[in-house]
XYZ file of C-alpha atoms in Angstrom:
665
model
C 9.258 -80.709 -105.733
C 6.172 -81.843 -103.823
C 6.474 -82.120 -100.045
C 7.028 -85.533 -98.532
C 4.239 -87.228 -96.597
C 4.785 -88.473 -93.059
C 4.409 -92.031 -94.365
C 7.262 -91.593 -96.822
C 9.867 -89.436 -95.072
C 13.161 -88.481 -96.688
C 16.141 -90.627 -95.838
C 17.718 -87.898 -93.679
C 14.443 -86.836 -92.070
C 12.253 -83.830 -92.712
C 13.066 -80.162 -92.924
C 10.805 -77.290 -93.964
C 11.867 -77.720 -97.585
C 10.711 -81.334 -97.738
C 7.681 -80.722 -95.531
C 6.337 -77.735 -97.504
C 6.308 -76.828 -101.180
C 7.495 -73.431 -102.412
C 4.054 -71.796 -102.166
C 3.523 -73.119 -98.653
C 6.924 -71.838 -97.559
C 5.939 -68.442 -98.913
C 2.711 -68.688 -96.943
C 4.697 -69.438 -93.781
C 6.875 -66.344 -94.072
C 3.777 -64.287 -94.931
C 2.045 -65.670 -91.828
C 4.987 -64.580 -89.672
C 5.009 -61.147 -91.295
C 1.249 -60.735 -90.701
C 1.446 -61.905 -87.094
C 4.263 -59.495 -86.285
C 2.326 -56.711 -88.019
C -0.581 -57.436 -85.668
C 1.774 -57.329 -82.697
C 3.127 -53.974 -83.798
C -0.383 -52.618 -84.240
C -1.230 -53.574 -80.657
C 1.615 -51.320 -79.460
C 0.212 -48.413 -81.460
C -3.290 -49.178 -80.185
C -2.114 -48.780 -76.590
C -1.442 -45.114 -77.332
C -4.556 -44.506 -79.455
C -6.620 -41.564 -78.194
C -9.602 -42.576 -80.362
C -10.212 -45.718 -78.303
C -12.562 -45.465 -75.339
C -14.505 -47.902 -73.189
C -17.040 -45.310 -72.075
C -20.561 -45.425 -73.520
C -21.720 -44.355 -76.029
C -18.814 -46.101 -77.711
C -16.556 -44.834 -78.973
C -16.503 -41.313 -80.460
C -18.959 -39.053 -82.221
C -16.339 -37.399 -84.420
C -16.525 -39.091 -87.817
C -12.892 -38.297 -88.583
C -11.891 -40.392 -85.549
C -14.432 -43.132 -86.069
C -16.411 -43.227 -89.336
C -18.508 -46.132 -88.039
C -20.419 -43.951 -85.544
C -23.686 -42.369 -86.625
C -23.801 -38.950 -84.965
C -27.561 -38.792 -85.403
C -27.956 -41.534 -82.766
C -26.263 -39.423 -80.084
C -27.727 -36.590 -78.064
C -26.054 -33.206 -77.938
C -24.972 -33.850 -74.347
C -23.448 -37.209 -75.320
C -21.527 -35.640 -78.168
C -20.173 -32.909 -75.907
C -19.219 -35.428 -73.218
C -17.442 -37.672 -75.709
C -15.608 -34.724 -77.194
C -14.379 -33.669 -73.751
C -13.163 -37.200 -73.083
C -11.413 -37.272 -76.445
C -9.637 -33.984 -75.779
C -8.569 -35.242 -72.352
C -7.106 -38.426 -73.870
C -5.331 -36.467 -76.603
C -3.803 -34.192 -73.998
C -2.710 -37.151 -71.878
C -1.128 -38.907 -74.859
C 0.634 -35.762 -76.052
C 2.794 -35.776 -72.933
C 6.476 -36.273 -73.871
C 6.798 -39.159 -71.393
C 4.183 -41.282 -73.161
C 5.339 -40.301 -76.657
C 8.913 -41.302 -75.814
C 7.699 -44.561 -74.279
C 5.684 -45.390 -77.403
C 8.634 -44.753 -79.698
C 10.994 -46.784 -77.518
C 8.553 -49.714 -77.509
C 8.226 -49.577 -81.301
C 11.995 -49.307 -81.811
C 12.634 -52.340 -79.630
C 9.903 -54.317 -81.375
C 11.185 -53.420 -84.848
C 14.681 -54.655 -83.954
C 13.249 -57.948 -82.695
C 10.918 -58.281 -85.671
C 13.754 -57.683 -88.110
C 15.876 -60.437 -86.554
C 12.946 -62.879 -86.725
C 12.061 -62.063 -90.345
C 15.680 -62.466 -91.414
C 16.111 -65.739 -89.508
C 12.922 -67.320 -90.828
C 13.550 -65.986 -94.316
C 17.040 -67.428 -94.612
C 15.786 -70.886 -93.653
C 12.384 -71.033 -95.365
C 12.941 -69.165 -98.648
C 15.096 -66.038 -98.736
C 15.763 -62.978 -96.640
C 14.754 -60.760 -99.518
C 11.353 -62.404 -99.982
C 10.640 -62.393 -96.229
C 11.578 -58.722 -95.916
C 9.380 -57.845 -98.909
C 6.427 -59.634 -97.307
C 7.056 -57.786 -94.053
C 6.308 -54.486 -95.820
C 2.910 -55.554 -97.182
C 1.607 -57.990 -94.559
C -1.700 -56.810 -93.031
C -2.336 -56.654 -89.292
C -5.261 -58.518 -87.773
C -7.300 -56.488 -85.243
C -7.089 -57.857 -81.701
C -9.858 -57.528 -79.138
C -10.035 -58.512 -75.486
C -12.096 -61.699 -74.932
C -15.833 -61.072 -75.273
C -17.272 -64.583 -75.326
C -18.743 -65.901 -72.108
C -16.493 -68.662 -70.822
C -17.896 -71.882 -69.381
C -16.498 -72.686 -65.917
C -17.211 -76.370 -66.535
C -15.055 -76.486 -69.667
C -11.689 -74.973 -68.720
C -9.806 -76.426 -71.704
C -12.299 -74.840 -74.100
C -11.953 -71.570 -72.191
C -8.211 -71.572 -72.836
C -8.619 -72.140 -76.571
C -11.459 -69.594 -76.797
C -9.199 -66.995 -75.184
C -6.371 -67.979 -77.572
C -8.555 -67.436 -80.647
C -9.795 -64.035 -79.435
C -6.516 -62.671 -78.122
C -4.427 -63.993 -81.045
C -6.901 -64.074 -83.978
C -6.131 -66.700 -86.649
C -4.528 -65.346 -89.797
C -5.842 -67.004 -92.943
C -3.237 -69.367 -94.375
C -3.164 -72.457 -96.587
C -1.002 -74.143 -93.939
C -4.119 -74.646 -91.823
C -5.228 -77.250 -94.386
C -2.252 -79.539 -93.686
C -2.809 -82.579 -91.485
C -2.260 -82.060 -87.767
C 1.155 -83.762 -87.604
C 2.526 -81.521 -90.349
C 1.043 -78.380 -88.762
C 2.556 -79.364 -85.432
C 5.971 -79.887 -87.022
C 5.762 -76.439 -88.627
C 5.043 -74.938 -85.195
C 7.925 -76.944 -83.701
C 10.287 -75.713 -86.419
C 9.287 -72.139 -85.663
C 10.026 -72.703 -81.974
C 13.517 -73.964 -82.836
C 14.165 -71.017 -85.157
C 13.113 -68.488 -82.529
C 15.314 -70.172 -79.925
C 18.269 -69.920 -82.319
C 18.179 -66.179 -81.557
C 19.484 -67.295 -78.124
C 16.437 -66.143 -76.208
C 12.768 -67.018 -75.766
C 11.487 -63.534 -75.215
C 7.931 -62.489 -74.499
C 7.611 -61.327 -78.109
C 8.764 -64.710 -79.416
C 6.221 -66.511 -77.268
C 3.415 -64.207 -78.424
C 4.377 -64.817 -82.046
C 4.097 -68.569 -81.484
C 0.629 -68.094 -79.970
C -0.433 -66.321 -83.169
C 1.142 -69.135 -85.187
C -0.620 -71.861 -83.187
C -3.950 -70.050 -83.513
C -3.505 -69.630 -87.281
C -2.537 -73.299 -87.724
C -5.646 -74.308 -85.779
C -3.567 -75.924 -83.035
C -4.444 -75.762 -79.353
C -2.373 -73.894 -76.832
C -1.824 -77.282 -75.178
C 0.055 -78.440 -78.282
C 2.483 -75.528 -77.998
C 2.830 -75.956 -74.236
C 3.650 -79.668 -74.518
C 6.220 -78.927 -77.204
C 7.864 -76.283 -75.000
C 8.126 -78.722 -72.088
C 9.547 -81.504 -74.242
C 12.074 -79.200 -75.875
C 13.230 -77.734 -72.558
C 13.913 -81.262 -71.266
C 15.831 -82.104 -74.426
C 17.982 -78.983 -74.383
C 18.943 -79.349 -70.737
C 19.667 -83.043 -71.193
C 21.972 -82.387 -74.150
C 23.731 -79.507 -72.379
C 24.370 -81.679 -69.302
C 26.409 -84.095 -71.368
C 28.581 -81.505 -73.038
C 31.975 -81.836 -71.387
C 34.113 -78.970 -70.208
C 36.683 -79.924 -72.840
C 34.066 -79.749 -75.554
C 32.988 -76.315 -74.338
C 36.575 -75.069 -74.247
C 37.116 -76.352 -77.771
C 33.969 -74.581 -78.972
C 35.125 -71.304 -77.441
C 38.381 -71.551 -79.386
C 36.449 -72.269 -82.553
C 34.200 -69.272 -81.904
C 37.222 -67.006 -82.219
C 37.940 -68.484 -85.636
C 34.453 -68.148 -87.009
C 32.045 -65.277 -87.210
C 28.799 -65.242 -85.279
C 26.953 -64.796 -88.556
C 28.182 -68.228 -89.710
C 26.856 -69.933 -86.609
C 23.490 -68.204 -86.547
C 23.130 -68.986 -90.239
C 23.826 -72.716 -89.954
C 20.474 -73.406 -91.554
C 20.693 -70.785 -94.285
C 20.992 -73.493 -96.934
C 18.094 -75.921 -97.235
C 18.036 -79.490 -95.984
C 21.137 -81.623 -95.974
C 23.191 -78.846 -97.487
C 23.496 -77.276 -94.031
C 27.141 -77.262 -93.103
C 29.108 -77.098 -89.911
C 26.890 -79.313 -87.736
C 28.570 -82.645 -87.235
C 26.831 -85.921 -86.520
C 28.382 -85.828 -83.078
C 26.480 -82.636 -82.275
C 23.198 -83.479 -83.986
C 22.746 -87.044 -82.724
C 22.339 -86.163 -79.012
C 19.599 -83.706 -79.955
C 17.648 -86.400 -81.739
C 18.224 -88.836 -78.853
C 16.775 -86.246 -76.477
C 13.682 -85.866 -78.653
C 14.540 -82.455 -80.095
C 13.072 -82.192 -83.574
C 10.212 -84.670 -83.157
C 6.553 -84.041 -82.377
C 3.868 -86.118 -80.735
C 2.790 -87.992 -83.871
C 6.293 -89.362 -84.418
C 6.931 -87.033 -87.351
C 10.283 -85.365 -86.998
C 12.979 -83.166 -88.424
C 16.239 -84.701 -89.531
C 19.135 -84.495 -87.093
C 20.972 -81.997 -89.275
C 17.888 -79.793 -89.720
C 17.038 -79.799 -86.002
C 20.568 -78.784 -85.069
C 20.719 -76.249 -87.878
C 17.460 -74.584 -86.887
C 18.692 -74.234 -83.297
C 21.964 -72.713 -84.478
C 24.519 -72.021 -81.755
C 22.058 -73.257 -79.118
C 22.674 -76.796 -80.414
C 26.398 -76.457 -79.867
C 26.900 -74.905 -76.472
C 25.884 -75.903 -72.975
C 26.933 -72.420 -71.905
C 24.378 -70.805 -74.216
C 21.694 -73.246 -73.025
C 22.629 -72.400 -69.443
C 22.226 -68.704 -70.224
C 18.785 -69.367 -71.704
C 17.638 -71.068 -68.505
C 19.331 -68.629 -66.137
C 22.252 -70.989 -65.468
C 19.717 -73.797 -64.974
C 17.627 -71.804 -62.529
C 20.532 -70.996 -60.220
C 20.230 -67.254 -60.771
C 16.710 -67.216 -59.366
C 17.639 -69.174 -56.264
C 21.330 -68.468 -55.641
C 23.740 -65.705 -54.675
C 22.316 -63.266 -57.184
C 19.193 -63.024 -55.014
C 21.257 -62.252 -51.927
C 22.109 -58.887 -53.479
C 18.432 -57.995 -53.817
C 17.671 -59.179 -50.281
C 19.792 -56.282 -49.044
C 17.237 -53.860 -50.471
C 14.055 -55.750 -49.573
C 13.904 -58.050 -46.564
C 13.506 -61.759 -47.365
C 13.549 -61.189 -51.140
C 13.816 -64.594 -52.809
C 12.278 -66.765 -55.520
C 11.051 -70.072 -54.104
C 10.438 -72.988 -56.482
C 6.807 -74.033 -56.109
C 7.445 -77.583 -57.267
C 10.287 -80.021 -57.662
C 13.405 -79.624 -55.567
C 12.108 -76.897 -53.231
C 13.831 -77.768 -49.940
C 12.604 -75.170 -47.520
C 10.612 -71.959 -47.395
C 13.586 -70.072 -45.995
C 16.321 -71.625 -48.076
C 15.757 -71.725 -51.801
C 17.199 -74.678 -53.703
C 20.692 -74.208 -55.077
C 19.681 -75.855 -58.308
C 16.273 -77.245 -59.155
C 16.169 -80.676 -60.796
C 16.624 -80.656 -64.561
C 13.114 -82.007 -65.056
C 11.797 -78.740 -63.562
C 13.364 -76.596 -66.294
C 10.899 -74.902 -68.634
C 11.074 -72.366 -71.459
C 8.696 -70.065 -69.568
C 8.751 -68.699 -66.026
C 5.741 -67.814 -63.872
C 6.100 -65.847 -60.629
C 3.250 -65.848 -58.100
C 3.164 -63.085 -55.482
C 1.049 -63.256 -52.340
C -0.188 -59.960 -50.899
C -0.595 -60.899 -47.233
C 0.198 -63.930 -45.046
C -1.104 -65.671 -41.953
C 1.672 -68.288 -42.045
C 4.995 -68.592 -43.906
C 3.596 -71.488 -45.962
C 1.176 -69.118 -47.687
C 4.064 -67.675 -49.688
C 3.971 -70.812 -51.837
C 0.628 -72.559 -51.234
C -1.617 -70.298 -53.371
C 0.567 -70.877 -56.438
C 0.315 -74.657 -56.534
C -2.759 -74.071 -58.698
C -0.329 -73.364 -61.573
C 0.546 -76.573 -63.379
C 4.177 -77.285 -64.293
C 3.957 -76.285 -67.964
C 5.916 -73.238 -66.801
C 8.685 -73.114 -64.221
C 6.833 -71.573 -61.312
C 8.318 -69.578 -58.448
C 6.707 -67.835 -55.507
C 8.212 -64.474 -54.581
C 9.087 -64.150 -50.922
C 9.277 -60.516 -49.868
C 8.982 -58.603 -46.584
C 7.544 -61.640 -44.800
C 7.297 -59.994 -41.402
C 5.317 -57.035 -42.766
C 2.960 -59.347 -44.654
C 2.391 -61.576 -41.627
C 1.501 -58.572 -39.492
C -0.887 -57.336 -42.181
C -2.514 -60.747 -42.586
C -3.002 -61.190 -38.853
C -4.507 -57.702 -38.574
C -6.922 -58.162 -41.479
C -8.017 -61.562 -40.212
C -8.864 -60.114 -36.811
C -10.683 -57.170 -38.385
C -13.025 -59.238 -40.562
C -14.004 -61.414 -37.605
C -14.894 -58.402 -35.460
C -18.406 -57.231 -34.651
C -17.384 -53.736 -35.768
C -16.698 -55.046 -39.262
C -19.941 -57.038 -39.346
C -21.908 -53.890 -38.559
C -19.871 -51.795 -40.992
C -20.579 -54.155 -43.889
C -24.327 -53.732 -43.531
C -23.912 -49.958 -43.497
C -21.582 -49.860 -46.493
C -23.925 -52.048 -48.547
C -26.403 -49.184 -48.555
C -23.924 -46.803 -50.201
C -21.465 -49.009 -52.148
C -17.717 -49.008 -51.548
C -17.067 -45.906 -53.660
C -19.837 -44.043 -51.886
C -18.063 -44.677 -48.593
C -14.688 -43.771 -50.099
C -15.838 -40.575 -51.717
C -17.869 -39.287 -48.801
C -15.679 -40.647 -46.003
C -18.796 -42.191 -44.462
C -17.210 -45.127 -42.682
C -19.000 -46.211 -39.456
C -17.477 -44.694 -36.312
C -17.170 -48.096 -34.651
C -15.009 -49.308 -37.535
C -12.817 -46.200 -37.482
C -12.127 -46.813 -33.786
C -10.456 -50.136 -34.552
C -8.854 -48.929 -37.815
C -5.421 -48.436 -36.257
C -5.120 -52.227 -36.032
C -4.866 -52.473 -39.837
C -3.953 -48.970 -41.035
C -0.318 -49.007 -39.968
C 0.457 -52.581 -41.130
C -1.159 -51.819 -44.496
C 0.721 -48.538 -44.952
C 4.031 -50.200 -44.102
C 3.421 -53.204 -46.370
C 2.184 -51.017 -49.254
C 5.341 -48.877 -49.151
C 7.500 -51.994 -49.120
C 5.483 -53.496 -51.985
C 6.520 -50.524 -54.115
C 10.168 -51.128 -53.263
C 9.855 -54.873 -53.846
C 8.386 -54.147 -57.290
C 11.370 -51.990 -58.199
C 13.757 -54.703 -57.025
C 11.808 -57.343 -58.995
C 12.146 -55.180 -62.109
C 15.912 -54.980 -61.588
C 16.092 -58.762 -61.173
C 14.253 -59.294 -64.471
C 16.368 -56.710 -66.295
C 19.505 -58.468 -65.009
C 18.096 -61.757 -66.349
C 17.610 -63.662 -63.108
C 15.158 -65.721 -65.160
C 17.656 -66.221 -67.959
C 16.486 -65.415 -71.488
C 12.924 -66.612 -70.882
C 9.513 -64.928 -70.956
C 7.977 -64.228 -67.555
C 4.345 -64.173 -66.416
C 3.498 -62.344 -63.178
C 0.415 -63.184 -61.084
C -0.450 -61.598 -57.742
C -3.295 -60.748 -55.402
C -3.706 -57.823 -52.998
C -0.321 -56.218 -52.296
C 1.237 -58.904 -54.493
C -0.599 -57.185 -57.348
C 0.812 -53.885 -56.088
C 4.314 -55.376 -56.392
C 3.528 -56.231 -60.030
C 2.175 -52.726 -60.677
C 5.356 -51.194 -59.254
C 7.548 -53.636 -61.203
C 5.887 -52.853 -64.533
C 6.004 -49.099 -63.958
C 9.719 -49.452 -63.239
C 10.263 -51.555 -66.378
C 8.467 -48.906 -68.425
C 10.587 -46.109 -66.965
C 13.725 -48.085 -67.836
C 12.459 -49.015 -71.319
C 12.829 -52.716 -70.534
C 10.721 -54.471 -73.173
C 10.332 -58.117 -74.156
C 10.715 -59.488 -70.629
C 7.104 -59.967 -69.508
C 4.625 -62.085 -71.435
C 1.455 -61.698 -69.329
C 0.319 -60.227 -66.009
C -2.737 -60.910 -63.869
C -3.457 -58.464 -61.046
C -6.191 -59.498 -58.585
C -7.614 -56.978 -56.125
C -4.805 -54.519 -56.815
C -4.436 -51.621 -54.338
C -3.131 -49.480 -57.186
C -4.339 -46.504 -59.272
C -6.723 -47.148 -62.161
C -5.573 -44.118 -64.172
C -5.281 -44.772 -67.908
C -1.799 -43.212 -68.174
C -0.355 -45.712 -65.689
C -1.967 -48.647 -67.473
C -0.651 -47.502 -70.833
C 2.831 -47.765 -69.321
C 1.984 -51.243 -68.016
C 0.554 -52.341 -71.374
C 3.691 -51.130 -73.202
C 5.997 -53.584 -71.389
C 3.680 -56.633 -71.558
C 3.373 -58.410 -74.910
C 0.540 -60.795 -74.008
C -2.369 -60.489 -71.593
C -2.870 -57.693 -69.073
C -5.734 -58.729 -66.788
C -7.204 -56.493 -64.086
C -9.395 -58.577 -61.753
C -11.648 -56.435 -59.591
C -14.617 -56.700 -57.234
C -17.056 -53.944 -56.425
C -17.795 -55.810 -53.175
C -14.240 -55.649 -51.835
C -15.065 -53.509 -48.800
C -11.808 -54.344 -47.044
C -9.736 -52.998 -49.939
C -11.883 -49.854 -49.995
C -11.399 -49.346 -46.275
C -7.643 -49.962 -46.379
C -7.207 -47.679 -49.394
C -9.320 -44.803 -48.031
C -6.255 -42.800 -46.911
C -4.483 -43.223 -50.264
C -4.922 -41.097 -53.385
C -8.430 -42.269 -54.206
C -8.813 -39.511 -56.802
C -6.690 -41.706 -59.083
C -9.084 -44.620 -58.670
C -8.548 -48.127 -57.300
C -7.842 -50.895 -59.829
C -9.035 -53.631 -57.475
C -12.474 -52.002 -57.202
C -13.190 -50.951 -60.789
C -12.371 -51.512 -64.440
C -9.577 -49.721 -66.281
C -11.023 -47.378 -68.897
C -9.768 -46.199 -72.268
C -6.701 -48.427 -72.696
C -6.945 -50.983 -75.473
C -5.617 -54.418 -74.587
C -6.559 -54.363 -70.899
C -8.865 -57.208 -69.865
C -11.171 -56.159 -67.048
C -12.650 -59.115 -65.183
C -15.438 -58.403 -62.698
C -15.477 -61.053 -59.947
C -17.931 -59.258 -57.662
C -20.093 -62.396 -57.516
C -17.095 -64.481 -56.421
C -15.235 -62.053 -54.159
C -17.247 -60.862 -51.186
C -14.140 -59.620 -49.380
C -10.419 -59.026 -49.914
C -9.338 -62.159 -48.036
C -11.182 -64.360 -50.548
C -8.516 -63.822 -53.200
C -6.185 -66.104 -51.264
C -8.576 -69.048 -51.753
C -10.022 -68.174 -55.149
C -6.908 -67.360 -57.189
C -7.107 -70.711 -58.981
C -10.828 -70.362 -59.671
C -10.233 -66.892 -61.112
C -7.408 -68.157 -63.344
C -9.742 -70.878 -64.596
C -12.499 -68.326 -65.202
C -10.333 -66.111 -67.422
C -9.038 -69.008 -69.526
C -5.479 -68.923 -68.182
C -3.491 -71.691 -69.844
C -1.604 -73.233 -66.908
C -4.263 -74.125 -64.319
C -4.017 -77.312 -62.231
C -7.672 -78.245 -61.753
C -6.987 -80.685 -58.912
C -5.259 -77.973 -56.900
C -8.114 -75.569 -57.668
C -10.585 -78.096 -56.231
C -8.477 -78.365 -53.048
C -8.420 -74.575 -52.774
C -12.216 -74.391 -53.069
C -12.659 -77.036 -50.348
C -10.386 -75.049 -48.043
C -12.526 -71.963 -48.637
C -15.658 -73.862 -47.612
C -14.032 -74.737 -44.274
C -13.010 -71.107 -43.773
C -16.549 -69.907 -44.479
C -18.006 -72.431 -42.041
C -15.651 -71.182 -39.316
C -16.619 -67.589 -40.072
C -20.295 -68.489 -39.764
C -19.735 -69.658 -36.201
C -18.238 -66.253 -35.323
C -21.205 -64.210 -36.553
C -24.050 -62.916 -34.393
C -22.074 -62.337 -31.216
C -22.801 -59.096 -29.313
C -19.723 -57.474 -27.791
C -18.814 -54.170 -26.194
C -16.951 -51.993 -28.773
C -14.218 -50.901 -26.369
C -13.712 -54.419 -25.082
C -13.548 -55.683 -28.655
C -10.894 -53.123 -29.555
C -8.719 -54.291 -26.660
C -9.339 -57.929 -27.562
C -8.367 -57.332 -31.181
C -5.156 -55.555 -30.233
C -4.237 -58.382 -27.896
C -5.132 -61.020 -30.481
C -3.067 -59.391 -33.215
C -0.102 -58.975 -30.883
C -0.232 -62.654 -29.874
C -0.554 -63.781 -33.500
C 2.398 -61.651 -34.532
C 4.532 -63.076 -31.747
C 3.531 -66.585 -32.709
C 4.300 -66.153 -36.411
C 7.620 -64.461 -35.676
C 8.575 -67.378 -33.473
C 7.584 -69.727 -36.262
C 9.756 -67.782 -38.683
C 12.707 -67.841 -36.280
C 12.287 -71.585 -35.698
C 12.485 -72.250 -39.436
C 15.626 -70.151 -39.752
C 17.270 -71.945 -36.826
C 16.367 -75.252 -38.425
C 18.323 -74.515 -41.592
C 21.428 -72.952 -40.055
C-alpha cells in the first residue's frame, strides 16, 4: 500500500506504516543500523594505534596505512613515525585501556541491540532489523575541518552537524520536509520508550537528522516540545491512576508494555483513548507542519512512558528535584557548597537552589556549566546565560570560598607591574619555553605566593569535585537524560576529573558532549582516550598558546605530562582541538569569551544576545585594564600592596557570602 500524503491523512492519523511504504521502512531500519555501526566504529577508533595527528601523517608502514607513499618520506621521518607507532601500540596494550575498550563496546552493544529490536518491531520486524545490523556499513567520522564563519552561527552549527555526524545515503532524504520531520519525531518517541534518553540515543538522532537533511534546530525544537508535552501529561495523572497502573503492572509482563507498538497502526492494543488523548492534546505526536501521528500510534511508540507519571518523573530526575533537592545535600558533605543552580526559570537564590523548577523549564537534555574561578558569587551562574534554553541548564556551585580567593588573587596579579614586565619577557620565549626552562622573571616569582597557594588548594578541590560530580551523574541526579559539560579554567579540571572517574567506573552513556576551555589538566593521549570512551558526542579541547597565567600557575605541576589548556591533544581520534590564541590573551579572558568560543565551534545552544552582552562587558574590562598600565612602582611595595588588596577582597567576598546565607535562613 502506498504511503498517505499529508493532504490526505488516514482517519486515525499517521503511523510509520501509513507514512512510509515497505521499501522506505526497510531503508529506515537500515539507516539506524548504519548509524549505530558508525557509532561503534568511533569507539574502536579511540583505541586505534594507527591514528596519529603528528606530521607527516599518519604512518609510513603500508600495513597500517596503505594510502601513504613511503617514497615521499625521509629516512628520519620513517624512523620517527615508527617510534611513535611503537609507543602508541605499547600504550594501548596496557590492560587498563584494553579492559576499558571492551567495557565500552559491551555497553554499546547492549544499547544498540535494544534499539534495533525496538525499531524493528515497530517498523518491519525484529528479524529484518537484526539482519540489517550485521551488514550495515559504518560511515567514517572526522573532526570538523571546514572554517566556520563567526557571522553565520546557525550555518556553523549545521556545518558541524554534517561533519561530526556524516549523512548516510537513504531514500528517505527525498521525502518532503514534513514527512522527514515526522520520521525523526517517531524515532525520538521510540527511543524514549526505552525509558531513557541516553547520550547514545541523542547521538543516534543527530545521525538521523543529518541523514534526513534536517537541521539540528529541527531536532532541538522537537525535543523541547515533547518535553513540555510529557511533563504536562504526567502532571495530570492522578495518584489513583498511578496506583491502578502499578497493580496492572503486576498482572502484565514488561515485554507487553514495551511492545505496545509491535503491531502496525490501529492494531496496537492496550492503549486506551483515555491514555492517548491527553498526549495528543499536549502536542505529542505532531510536528511543526501540522502533520502528526495518530493518538494510538503516538502512545504506542512511547510505550510505558505514555502510561506513567512515575516513569516520566524518573526520566526528568523527579522533575528536576534530584538536581536541586536533598540528594545534593549528601554530596555537599564531601565538597563544600556542592549544588546545581538552575540558570534560568525558577532559580530563587544563588545559595538556595529551587525545590522544583517550573515545568516549562524541563528539557530532554541537561547542560552543566562550571566556572573555574570567581570574583563574586554571581559569577557561578552569569557565564552560563550564554546557553539558550533548548537544554535544561545548571551551573555547578563548588568550593565557592576557594574559588573566590583564587579569583581575587589572579585579578590582583594581572594588574601588577610585575606581571606586566613578566609578559614582555615571556613573549620572547613562549609559554612552554618558560615552563620547560623555569625562566620566569624574578620579580614575578617574588609575588607568586599570592596565587600559588590559592591555585594549589582550588586545583586539589577541583579533582574532588569532579569525582563527586561523577557520582551524582551515576546516581542519576539528572534523571535518565544526556548531559553536556562545559567549563573553563578549574571548571574544566572538574570535568577532566569527572570523566576520568566515569571511565574508571565504566559509566557509559551518561555524557553527550564536553567542552574544556583553558584546562589545567594533562594532555597525555592515554588520559584523553579514557575521556573519549565515556563521551558519545563531541570532546572539545579549547587551548591558547598565549595563556601565560595558566603556564605560570601550572609550572609546579607535572608539566612533563603536558597542559591541555596550552596545546592540542595528539593521537586520539575524535578529539576536537580548537586554538583560540588570537582570542585569549590571558587566562581571565575565558570568563568573558565562553559564549564567543561556543559560537566559534558551532555549539548548538548559543544565545547570541547574551554573547553580545558578554563581549560588551569584556570591552569595559579591557578599558579599565588600560588605565592601570604604565605605572612605575617599587617591587617590594607592590608585593605588600597586593597582599593587602587580596586580603581585603577576600574579606569582602566572604562577608557577601555570609550576608546571602543570612538572608535565606
